[in-house]
Amino acid sequence: MQKFKSGRFIQEIANECEPNKNIIFAYLASFVASGQIKVTDFIFAEHFEELKSIIQKYNFEDLSDLKHQLDDKFSYGELRLVLEVLKN
């Protein structure tokens, strides 16, 4: 969390820590869920609103199922972040 708060980009943190970008998104999603970080710190507001609208129209069992139903425009990380917001 400290690395992100210091203004570092996700890819920079991933390069240092060696996990992939989606693992970092998963970690940061917990802070989005708790309200410590805004989802728009990671995703442009317009992109967030578009994805939020799309997700609400789909029936899915889990993140992988949703990802397979959508095109490659959205990453697993983006989906995870928006799902966290929609849970609350």
Coordinates of C-alpha atoms in Angstrom, one line a residue, residues 9 12 15 18 35-36 41 63 65 67 70:
F9 CA 2.6 2.9 -11.0
E12 CA 6.7 -0.5 -11.4
N15 CA 8.6 -5.3 -11.6
E18 CA 7.8 -10.0 -9.2
G35 CA -12.9 2.9 1.0
Q36 CA -9.2 3.7 1.6
D41 CA -7.3 6.0 -8.8
L63 CA -14.4 -13.4 -12.1
D65 CA -16.7 -16.6 -16.0
K67 CA -13.9 -12.3 -18.1
L70 CA -16.5 -9.9 -22.1

